[in-house]
mmCIF file of C-alpha atoms in Angstrom:
data_model
loop_
_atom_site.group_PDB
_atom_site.id
_atom_site.type_symbol
_atom_site.label_atom_id
_atom_site.label_comp_id
_atom_site.label_asym_id
_atom_site.label_seq_id
_atom_site.Cartn_x
_atom_site.Cartn_y
_atom_site.Cartn_z
ATOM 1 C CA UNK A 1 18.770 -7.935 1.838
ATOM 2 C CA UNK A 2 15.215 -8.937 0.960
ATOM 3 C CA UNK A 3 14.183 -11.797 3.292
ATOM 4 C CA UNK A 4 11.449 -12.871 0.865
ATOM 5 C CA UNK A 5 14.109 -13.976 -1.624
ATOM 6 C CA UNK A 6 15.341 -16.782 0.637
ATOM 7 C CA UNK A 7 12.113 -17.580 2.466
ATOM 8 C CA UNK A 8 10.954 -21.188 2.359
ATOM 9 C CA UNK A 9 7.543 -22.538 3.310
ATOM 10 C CA UNK A 10 8.705 -23.956 6.644
ATOM 11 C CA UNK A 11 10.373 -20.677 7.597
ATOM 12 C CA UNK A 12 7.210 -18.856 6.813
ATOM 13 C CA UNK A 13 5.026 -20.951 9.105
ATOM 14 C CA UNK A 14 5.563 -18.200 11.662
ATOM 15 C CA UNK A 15 3.039 -16.115 9.743
ATOM 16 C CA UNK A 16 -0.035 -15.439 11.836
ATOM 17 C CA UNK A 17 -2.970 -13.096 11.929
ATOM 18 C CA UNK A 18 -2.466 -9.567 13.163
ATOM 19 C CA UNK A 19 -5.206 -7.392 14.525
ATOM 20 C CA UNK A 20 -5.466 -3.828 13.433
ATOM 21 C CA UNK A 21 -4.159 -0.975 15.498
ATOM 22 C CA UNK A 22 -2.341 2.281 15.269
ATOM 23 C CA UNK A 23 -0.157 4.536 17.350
ATOM 24 C CA UNK A 24 -0.930 8.180 17.397
ATOM 25 C CA UNK A 25 1.788 10.540 18.523
ATOM 26 C CA UNK A 26 1.084 13.924 19.970
ATOM 27 C CA UNK A 27 3.371 16.832 20.650
ATOM 28 C CA UNK A 28 4.479 15.551 24.072
ATOM 29 C CA UNK A 29 4.414 11.799 23.526
ATOM 30 C CA UNK A 30 2.043 8.975 22.670
ATOM 31 C CA UNK A 31 -1.628 9.593 23.261
ATOM 32 C CA UNK A 32 -3.468 7.240 25.578
ATOM 33 C CA UNK A 33 -7.017 5.941 25.327
ATOM 34 C CA UNK A 34 -8.062 8.709 27.753
ATOM 35 C CA UNK A 35 -6.668 11.601 25.681
ATOM 36 C CA UNK A 36 -9.089 13.304 23.301
ATOM 37 C CA UNK A 37 -8.121 13.430 19.640
ATOM 38 C CA UNK A 38 -9.592 16.422 17.839
ATOM 39 C CA UNK A 39 -10.181 16.567 14.121
ATOM 40 C CA UNK A 40 -11.092 19.621 12.096
ATOM 41 C CA UNK A 41 -12.221 20.078 8.477
ATOM 42 C CA UNK A 42 -9.307 20.402 6.057
ATOM 43 C CA UNK A 43 -9.016 23.900 4.534
ATOM 44 C CA UNK A 44 -11.053 23.915 1.320
ATOM 45 C CA UNK A 45 -12.211 20.302 1.833
ATOM 46 C CA UNK A 46 -14.910 20.427 4.534
ATOM 47 C CA UNK A 47 -15.796 16.718 4.156
ATOM 48 C CA UNK A 48 -12.266 15.618 5.069
ATOM 49 C CA UNK A 49 -11.228 15.755 8.731
ATOM 50 C CA UNK A 50 -7.581 16.164 9.729
ATOM 51 C CA UNK A 51 -5.699 16.901 12.974
ATOM 52 C CA UNK A 52 -5.231 20.608 13.729
ATOM 53 C CA UNK A 53 -2.377 22.226 11.744
ATOM 54 C CA UNK A 54 -2.617 19.500 9.079
ATOM 55 C CA UNK A 55 -3.800 20.019 5.535
ATOM 56 C CA UNK A 56 -5.165 17.717 2.848
ATOM 57 C CA UNK A 57 -5.525 17.682 -0.912
ATOM 58 C CA UNK A 58 -7.042 15.294 -3.407
ATOM 59 C CA UNK A 59 -4.344 13.852 -5.676
ATOM 60 C CA UNK A 60 -6.358 11.145 -7.461
ATOM 61 C CA UNK A 61 -9.988 10.344 -8.184
ATOM 62 C CA UNK A 62 -11.246 7.045 -9.601
ATOM 63 C CA UNK A 63 -11.760 7.232 -13.352
ATOM 64 C CA UNK A 64 -9.997 10.573 -13.733
ATOM 65 C CA UNK A 65 -6.528 11.466 -14.995
ATOM 66 C CA UNK A 66 -3.931 12.038 -12.260
ATOM 67 C CA UNK A 67 -2.802 15.659 -12.761
ATOM 68 C CA UNK A 68 -1.356 15.885 -16.307
ATOM 69 C CA UNK A 69 0.226 12.425 -16.273
ATOM 70 C CA UNK A 70 -2.038 10.742 -18.831
ATOM 71 C CA UNK A 71 -2.736 7.986 -16.282
ATOM 72 C CA UNK A 72 -6.335 7.290 -15.204
ATOM 73 C CA UNK A 73 -6.633 6.375 -11.511
ATOM 74 C CA UNK A 74 -7.925 2.875 -10.743
ATOM 75 C CA UNK A 75 -11.268 1.751 -9.334
ATOM 76 C CA UNK A 76 -11.942 0.906 -5.696
ATOM 77 C CA UNK A 77 -8.715 2.222 -4.086
ATOM 78 C CA UNK A 78 -7.769 0.305 -0.962
ATOM 79 C CA UNK A 79 -4.530 -0.244 0.969
ATOM 80 C CA UNK A 80 -1.674 2.143 0.293
ATOM 81 C CA UNK A 81 1.629 3.497 1.571
ATOM 82 C CA UNK A 82 4.188 6.236 0.894
ATOM 83 C CA UNK A 83 7.839 5.581 0.094
ATOM 84 C CA UNK A 84 10.808 7.954 0.179
ATOM 85 C CA UNK A 85 12.700 7.873 -3.103
ATOM 86 C CA UNK A 86 16.482 8.242 -3.481
ATOM 87 C CA UNK A 87 16.282 11.599 -5.290
ATOM 88 C CA UNK A 88 14.315 13.396 -2.526
ATOM 89 C CA UNK A 89 10.842 12.739 -3.864
ATOM 90 C CA UNK A 90 8.382 10.103 -2.774
ATOM 91 C CA UNK A 91 5.823 7.706 -4.195
ATOM 92 C CA UNK A 92 2.345 6.771 -3.040
ATOM 93 C CA UNK A 93 1.219 3.230 -3.923
ATOM 94 C CA UNK A 94 -2.439 2.185 -3.777
ATOM 95 C CA UNK A 95 -4.162 -1.148 -4.375
ATOM 96 C CA UNK A 96 -7.342 -1.555 -6.383
ATOM 97 C CA UNK A 97 -9.877 -3.906 -4.841
ATOM 98 C CA UNK A 98 -11.646 -4.160 -8.193
ATOM 99 C CA UNK A 99 -12.487 -7.734 -9.219
ATOM 100 C CA UNK A 100 -11.959 -7.504 -12.996
ATOM 101 C CA UNK A 101 -8.319 -7.274 -14.062
ATOM 102 C CA UNK A 102 -8.909 -6.218 -17.683
ATOM 103 C CA UNK A 103 -11.101 -3.163 -17.022
ATOM 104 C CA UNK A 104 -8.435 -0.752 -15.784
ATOM 105 C CA UNK A 105 -8.798 -1.957 -12.233
ATOM 106 C CA UNK A 106 -7.304 -4.497 -9.860
ATOM 107 C CA UNK A 107 -3.572 -4.555 -9.249
ATOM 108 C CA UNK A 108 -1.858 -1.461 -7.846
ATOM 109 C CA UNK A 109 -0.961 2.026 -9.050
ATOM 110 C CA UNK A 110 1.511 4.713 -8.012
ATOM 111 C CA UNK A 111 1.781 8.481 -7.945
ATOM 112 C CA UNK A 112 5.331 9.852 -7.855
ATOM 113 C CA UNK A 113 5.908 13.259 -6.276
ATOM 114 C CA UNK A 114 8.794 15.704 -6.546
ATOM 115 C CA UNK A 115 10.335 16.858 -3.261
ATOM 116 C CA UNK A 116 8.154 20.000 -3.360
ATOM 117 C CA UNK A 117 4.975 17.866 -3.407
ATOM 118 C CA UNK A 118 4.110 18.398 -7.073
ATOM 119 C CA UNK A 119 3.045 15.297 -9.004
ATOM 120 C CA UNK A 120 5.759 13.990 -11.322
ATOM 121 C CA UNK A 121 3.981 11.009 -12.882
ATOM 122 C CA UNK A 122 1.659 8.089 -12.233
ATOM 123 C CA UNK A 123 1.272 4.548 -13.492
ATOM 124 C CA UNK A 124 0.965 0.855 -12.709
ATOM 125 C CA UNK A 125 3.116 -1.212 -10.385
ATOM 126 C CA UNK A 126 0.958 -4.350 -10.673
ATOM 127 C CA UNK A 127 -1.616 -5.621 -13.169
ATOM 128 C CA UNK A 128 -3.259 -8.933 -14.057
ATOM 129 C CA UNK A 129 -4.372 -9.612 -10.476
ATOM 130 C CA UNK A 130 -7.739 -9.490 -8.707
ATOM 131 C CA UNK A 131 -9.234 -7.873 -5.607
ATOM 132 C CA UNK A 132 -6.019 -6.317 -4.282
ATOM 133 C CA UNK A 133 -7.181 -5.340 -0.824
ATOM 134 C CA UNK A 134 -4.771 -4.021 1.765
ATOM 135 C CA UNK A 135 -1.126 -5.050 1.807
ATOM 136 C CA UNK A 136 1.853 -3.522 3.543
ATOM 137 C CA UNK A 137 5.090 -1.629 3.135
ATOM 138 C CA UNK A 138 8.361 -3.452 3.745
ATOM 139 C CA UNK A 139 11.434 -2.052 5.522
ATOM 140 C CA UNK A 140 13.394 -2.617 2.279
ATOM 141 C CA UNK A 141 11.073 -0.133 0.508
ATOM 142 C CA UNK A 142 8.737 -2.367 -1.497
ATOM 143 C CA UNK A 143 4.958 -2.760 -1.410
ATOM 144 C CA UNK A 144 3.267 -6.093 -0.665
ATOM 145 C CA UNK A 145 -0.041 -6.168 -2.542
ATOM 146 C CA UNK A 146 -2.441 -8.773 -1.156
ATOM 147 C CA UNK A 147 -5.161 -10.454 -3.224
ATOM 148 C CA UNK A 148 -8.320 -10.977 -1.176
ATOM 149 C CA UNK A 149 -9.962 -14.059 -2.641
ATOM 150 C CA UNK A 150 -9.547 -17.831 -2.113
ATOM 151 C CA UNK A 151 -6.148 -18.925 -3.469
ATOM 152 C CA UNK A 152 -5.069 -15.276 -3.744
ATOM 153 C CA UNK A 153 -1.388 -14.344 -3.752
ATOM 154 C CA UNK A 154 0.899 -11.697 -2.317
ATOM 155 C CA UNK A 155 2.857 -9.663 -4.871
ATOM 156 C CA UNK A 156 5.967 -7.630 -4.065
ATOM 157 C CA UNK A 157 6.101 -4.375 -6.046
ATOM 158 C CA UNK A 158 8.622 -1.585 -6.526
ATOM 159 C CA UNK A 159 6.896 1.703 -5.562
ATOM 160 C CA UNK A 160 7.341 3.282 -9.002
ATOM 161 C CA UNK A 161 6.989 0.166 -11.148
ATOM 162 C CA UNK A 162 10.646 0.340 -12.252
ATOM 163 C CA UNK A 163 10.929 -3.433 -11.934
ATOM 164 C CA UNK A 164 8.201 -6.046 -12.505
ATOM 165 C CA UNK A 165 6.173 -7.217 -9.516
ATOM 166 C CA UNK A 166 7.134 -10.615 -8.088
ATOM 167 C CA UNK A 167 4.630 -13.175 -6.851
ATOM 168 C CA UNK A 168 5.616 -14.490 -3.389
ATOM 169 C CA UNK A 169 4.105 -18.025 -3.137
ATOM 170 C CA UNK A 170 5.911 -18.765 0.158
ATOM 171 C CA UNK A 171 3.423 -16.566 1.996
ATOM 172 C CA UNK A 172 0.604 -18.908 0.997
ATOM 173 C CA UNK A 173 -2.385 -18.975 -1.314
ATOM 174 C CA UNK A 174 -5.481 -17.798 0.527
ATOM 175 C CA UNK A 175 -7.663 -14.718 0.907
ATOM 176 C CA UNK A 176 -5.058 -12.154 2.041
ATOM 177 C CA UNK A 177 -5.941 -8.839 3.659
ATOM 178 C CA UNK A 178 -2.939 -6.981 5.079
ATOM 179 C CA UNK A 179 0.752 -7.653 5.662
ATOM 180 C CA UNK A 180 3.129 -6.261 8.281
ATOM 181 C CA UNK A 181 6.878 -6.885 8.516
ATOM 182 C CA UNK A 182 8.547 -7.508 11.873
ATOM 183 C CA UNK A 183 12.265 -7.082 11.234
ATOM 184 C CA UNK A 184 13.704 -8.461 14.527
ATOM 185 C CA UNK A 185 12.190 -11.886 13.804
ATOM 186 C CA UNK A 186 12.449 -11.628 10.015
ATOM 187 C CA UNK A 187 8.722 -12.377 9.897
ATOM 188 C CA UNK A 188 5.797 -11.105 7.881
ATOM 189 C CA UNK A 189 2.435 -11.247 9.587
ATOM 190 C CA UNK A 190 -0.671 -11.526 7.440
ATOM 191 C CA UNK A 191 -4.356 -11.033 8.095
ATOM 192 C CA UNK A 192 -7.022 -13.030 6.344
#
Protein backbone atom coordinates (compact mmCIF):
# COMPACT_ATOMS: atom_id res chain seq x y z
CA UNK A 1 0.00 0.00 0.00
CA UNK A 2 1.30 3.45 -0.91
CA UNK A 3 0.60 5.79 2.05
CA UNK A 4 0.87 8.84 -0.22
CA UNK A 5 -2.35 7.80 -1.97
CA UNK A 6 -4.47 8.38 1.14
CA UNK A 7 -2.44 11.14 2.77
CA UNK A 8 -4.30 14.33 3.62
CA UNK A 9 -2.80 17.68 4.57
CA UNK A 10 -3.57 17.31 8.28
CA UNK A 11 -2.02 13.85 8.38
CA UNK A 12 1.06 15.19 6.76
CA UNK A 13 1.64 17.93 9.33
CA UNK A 14 4.01 15.47 10.99
CA UNK A 15 6.54 16.30 8.28
CA UNK A 16 9.59 17.97 9.74
CA UNK A 17 13.16 18.71 8.82
CA UNK A 18 15.71 15.94 8.99
CA UNK A 19 19.41 16.49 9.35
CA UNK A 20 21.79 14.55 7.22
CA UNK A 21 23.60 11.50 8.47
CA UNK A 22 24.69 8.07 7.47
CA UNK A 23 25.52 4.73 9.00
CA UNK A 24 28.62 3.00 7.88
CA UNK A 25 28.89 -0.71 8.53
CA UNK A 26 32.18 -2.49 8.82
CA UNK A 27 32.99 -6.16 8.84
CA UNK A 28 32.38 -6.59 12.58
CA UNK A 29 29.59 -4.09 13.17
CA UNK A 30 28.84 -0.39 12.96
CA UNK A 31 31.79 1.96 12.94
CA UNK A 32 31.97 4.59 15.65
CA UNK A 33 33.24 8.15 15.43
CA UNK A 34 36.59 6.91 16.79
CA UNK A 35 37.15 4.25 14.11
CA UNK A 36 39.20 5.29 11.09
CA UNK A 37 37.60 4.89 7.68
CA UNK A 38 40.14 4.32 4.93
CA UNK A 39 39.52 5.10 1.29
CA UNK A 40 41.68 4.09 -1.64
CA UNK A 41 41.66 5.08 -5.32
CA UNK A 42 39.32 2.93 -7.41
CA UNK A 43 41.17 0.65 -9.87
CA UNK A 44 41.53 2.57 -13.13
CA UNK A 45 39.85 5.69 -11.69
CA UNK A 46 42.46 7.36 -9.45
CA UNK A 47 40.27 10.44 -8.80
CA UNK A 48 37.51 8.34 -7.23
CA UNK A 49 38.02 7.04 -3.69
CA UNK A 50 36.28 3.88 -2.48
CA UNK A 51 36.56 1.60 0.58
CA UNK A 52 39.12 -1.20 0.24
CA UNK A 53 37.87 -4.18 -1.83
CA UNK A 54 35.30 -1.95 -3.57
CA UNK A 55 35.38 -0.97 -7.21
CA UNK A 56 33.82 1.84 -9.22
CA UNK A 57 32.91 2.57 -12.81
CA UNK A 58 31.45 5.54 -14.62
CA UNK A 59 28.03 4.65 -16.06
CA UNK A 60 26.86 8.12 -17.16
CA UNK A 61 28.39 11.48 -17.99
CA UNK A 62 26.43 14.70 -18.48
CA UNK A 63 25.79 15.41 -22.15
CA UNK A 64 26.93 11.98 -23.32
CA UNK A 65 24.98 8.91 -24.42
CA UNK A 66 24.54 6.25 -21.72
CA UNK A 67 26.25 3.14 -23.16
CA UNK A 68 24.44 2.31 -26.44
CA UNK A 69 20.98 3.29 -25.21
CA UNK A 70 20.47 6.39 -27.37
CA UNK A 71 19.71 8.38 -24.20
CA UNK A 72 21.82 11.44 -23.35
CA UNK A 73 22.45 11.83 -19.61
CA UNK A 74 21.01 14.95 -17.97
CA UNK A 75 22.75 18.05 -16.65
CA UNK A 76 23.65 18.69 -13.02
CA UNK A 77 23.01 15.20 -11.54
CA UNK A 78 21.96 15.34 -7.91
CA UNK A 79 20.07 12.99 -5.57
CA UNK A 80 19.75 9.37 -6.63
CA UNK A 81 18.99 5.84 -5.47
CA UNK A 82 19.11 2.23 -6.66
CA UNK A 83 16.08 -0.05 -6.84
CA UNK A 84 15.90 -3.83 -7.15
CA UNK A 85 13.67 -4.85 -10.04
CA UNK A 86 11.41 -7.93 -10.11
CA UNK A 87 13.39 -9.70 -12.85
CA UNK A 88 16.74 -9.66 -10.97
CA UNK A 89 18.09 -6.44 -12.41
CA UNK A 90 18.11 -3.01 -10.85
CA UNK A 91 17.61 0.63 -11.75
CA UNK A 92 19.50 3.75 -10.74
CA UNK A 93 17.44 6.96 -10.64
CA UNK A 94 19.07 10.40 -10.58
CA UNK A 95 17.62 13.90 -10.33
CA UNK A 96 18.77 16.82 -12.45
CA UNK A 97 19.16 20.07 -10.55
CA UNK A 98 19.12 21.97 -13.85
CA UNK A 99 16.81 25.00 -13.84
CA UNK A 100 15.53 24.89 -17.44
CA UNK A 101 13.06 22.09 -18.13
CA UNK A 102 13.12 22.28 -21.95
CA UNK A 103 16.88 21.94 -22.46
CA UNK A 104 17.26 18.23 -21.73
CA UNK A 105 17.69 18.86 -18.04
CA UNK A 106 15.62 19.06 -14.87
CA UNK A 107 13.38 16.18 -13.88
CA UNK A 108 14.91 12.74 -13.29
CA UNK A 109 16.46 9.98 -15.38
CA UNK A 110 17.11 6.27 -14.94
CA UNK A 111 19.63 3.66 -15.97
CA UNK A 112 18.37 0.06 -15.92
CA UNK A 113 20.90 -2.72 -15.37
CA UNK A 114 20.72 -6.45 -16.06
CA UNK A 115 21.53 -8.74 -13.12
CA UNK A 116 25.12 -9.06 -14.38
CA UNK A 117 25.62 -5.27 -14.13
CA UNK A 118 25.47 -4.53 -17.85
CA UNK A 119 23.37 -1.52 -18.87
CA UNK A 120 20.03 -2.49 -20.40
CA UNK A 121 18.58 0.94 -21.17
CA UNK A 122 18.17 4.49 -19.93
CA UNK A 123 15.52 7.18 -20.11
CA UNK A 124 13.32 9.68 -18.30
CA UNK A 125 11.16 9.08 -15.25
CA UNK A 126 10.22 12.76 -14.81
CA UNK A 127 10.22 15.82 -17.07
CA UNK A 128 8.65 19.28 -17.10
CA UNK A 129 9.93 20.15 -13.62
CA UNK A 130 12.69 22.44 -12.33
CA UNK A 131 15.70 22.19 -10.03
CA UNK A 132 15.15 18.59 -8.90
CA UNK A 133 17.61 18.46 -6.03
CA UNK A 134 17.77 15.49 -3.72
CA UNK A 135 14.73 13.35 -2.99
CA UNK A 136 14.43 9.91 -1.48
CA UNK A 137 13.59 6.28 -2.09
CA UNK A 138 10.39 4.87 -0.62
CA UNK A 139 9.95 1.43 0.97
CA UNK A 140 7.34 0.67 -1.73
CA UNK A 141 10.07 1.07 -4.40
CA UNK A 142 9.38 4.50 -5.88
CA UNK A 143 11.53 7.63 -6.08
CA UNK A 144 10.46 10.95 -4.56
CA UNK A 145 11.96 13.74 -6.66
CA UNK A 146 12.04 17.07 -4.82
CA UNK A 147 11.97 20.45 -6.57
CA UNK A 148 14.22 22.96 -4.80
CA UNK A 149 12.64 26.34 -5.45
CA UNK A 150 9.84 28.36 -3.78
CA UNK A 151 6.50 26.62 -4.38
CA UNK A 152 8.33 23.50 -5.62
CA UNK A 153 6.64 20.10 -5.51
CA UNK A 154 7.49 16.51 -4.70
CA UNK A 155 6.94 14.02 -7.53
CA UNK A 156 6.64 10.26 -7.04
CA UNK A 157 8.29 8.31 -9.88
CA UNK A 158 8.53 4.67 -10.90
CA UNK A 159 12.25 3.79 -11.15
CA UNK A 160 12.08 2.84 -14.83
CA UNK A 161 9.45 5.34 -15.98
CA UNK A 162 6.92 2.56 -16.69
CA UNK A 163 4.15 4.71 -15.23
CA UNK A 164 3.86 8.52 -15.28
CA UNK A 165 5.20 10.47 -12.31
CA UNK A 166 2.59 11.73 -9.84
CA UNK A 167 2.72 15.12 -8.17
CA UNK A 168 2.18 14.81 -4.39
CA UNK A 169 0.70 18.18 -3.25
CA UNK A 170 -0.01 16.89 0.28
CA UNK A 171 3.69 17.18 1.11
CA UNK A 172 3.52 20.94 0.56
CA UNK A 173 4.70 23.53 -1.92
CA UNK A 174 8.05 24.93 -0.86
CA UNK A 175 11.75 24.59 -1.64
CA UNK A 176 12.25 20.85 -1.06
CA UNK A 177 15.65 19.22 -0.61
CA UNK A 178 15.47 15.59 0.50
CA UNK A 179 12.81 13.13 1.65
CA UNK A 180 13.06 10.13 3.97
CA UNK A 181 10.30 7.64 4.77
CA UNK A 182 9.78 6.37 8.32
CA UNK A 183 7.52 3.34 7.97
CA UNK A 184 6.59 2.74 11.66
CA UNK A 185 4.91 6.16 11.84
CA UNK A 186 3.81 6.23 8.19
CA UNK A 187 5.62 9.56 7.91
CA UNK A 188 7.80 11.22 5.31
CA UNK A 189 10.34 13.68 6.62
CA UNK A 190 11.49 16.48 4.34
CA UNK A 191 14.38 18.90 4.42
CA UNK A 192 14.14 22.41 3.08
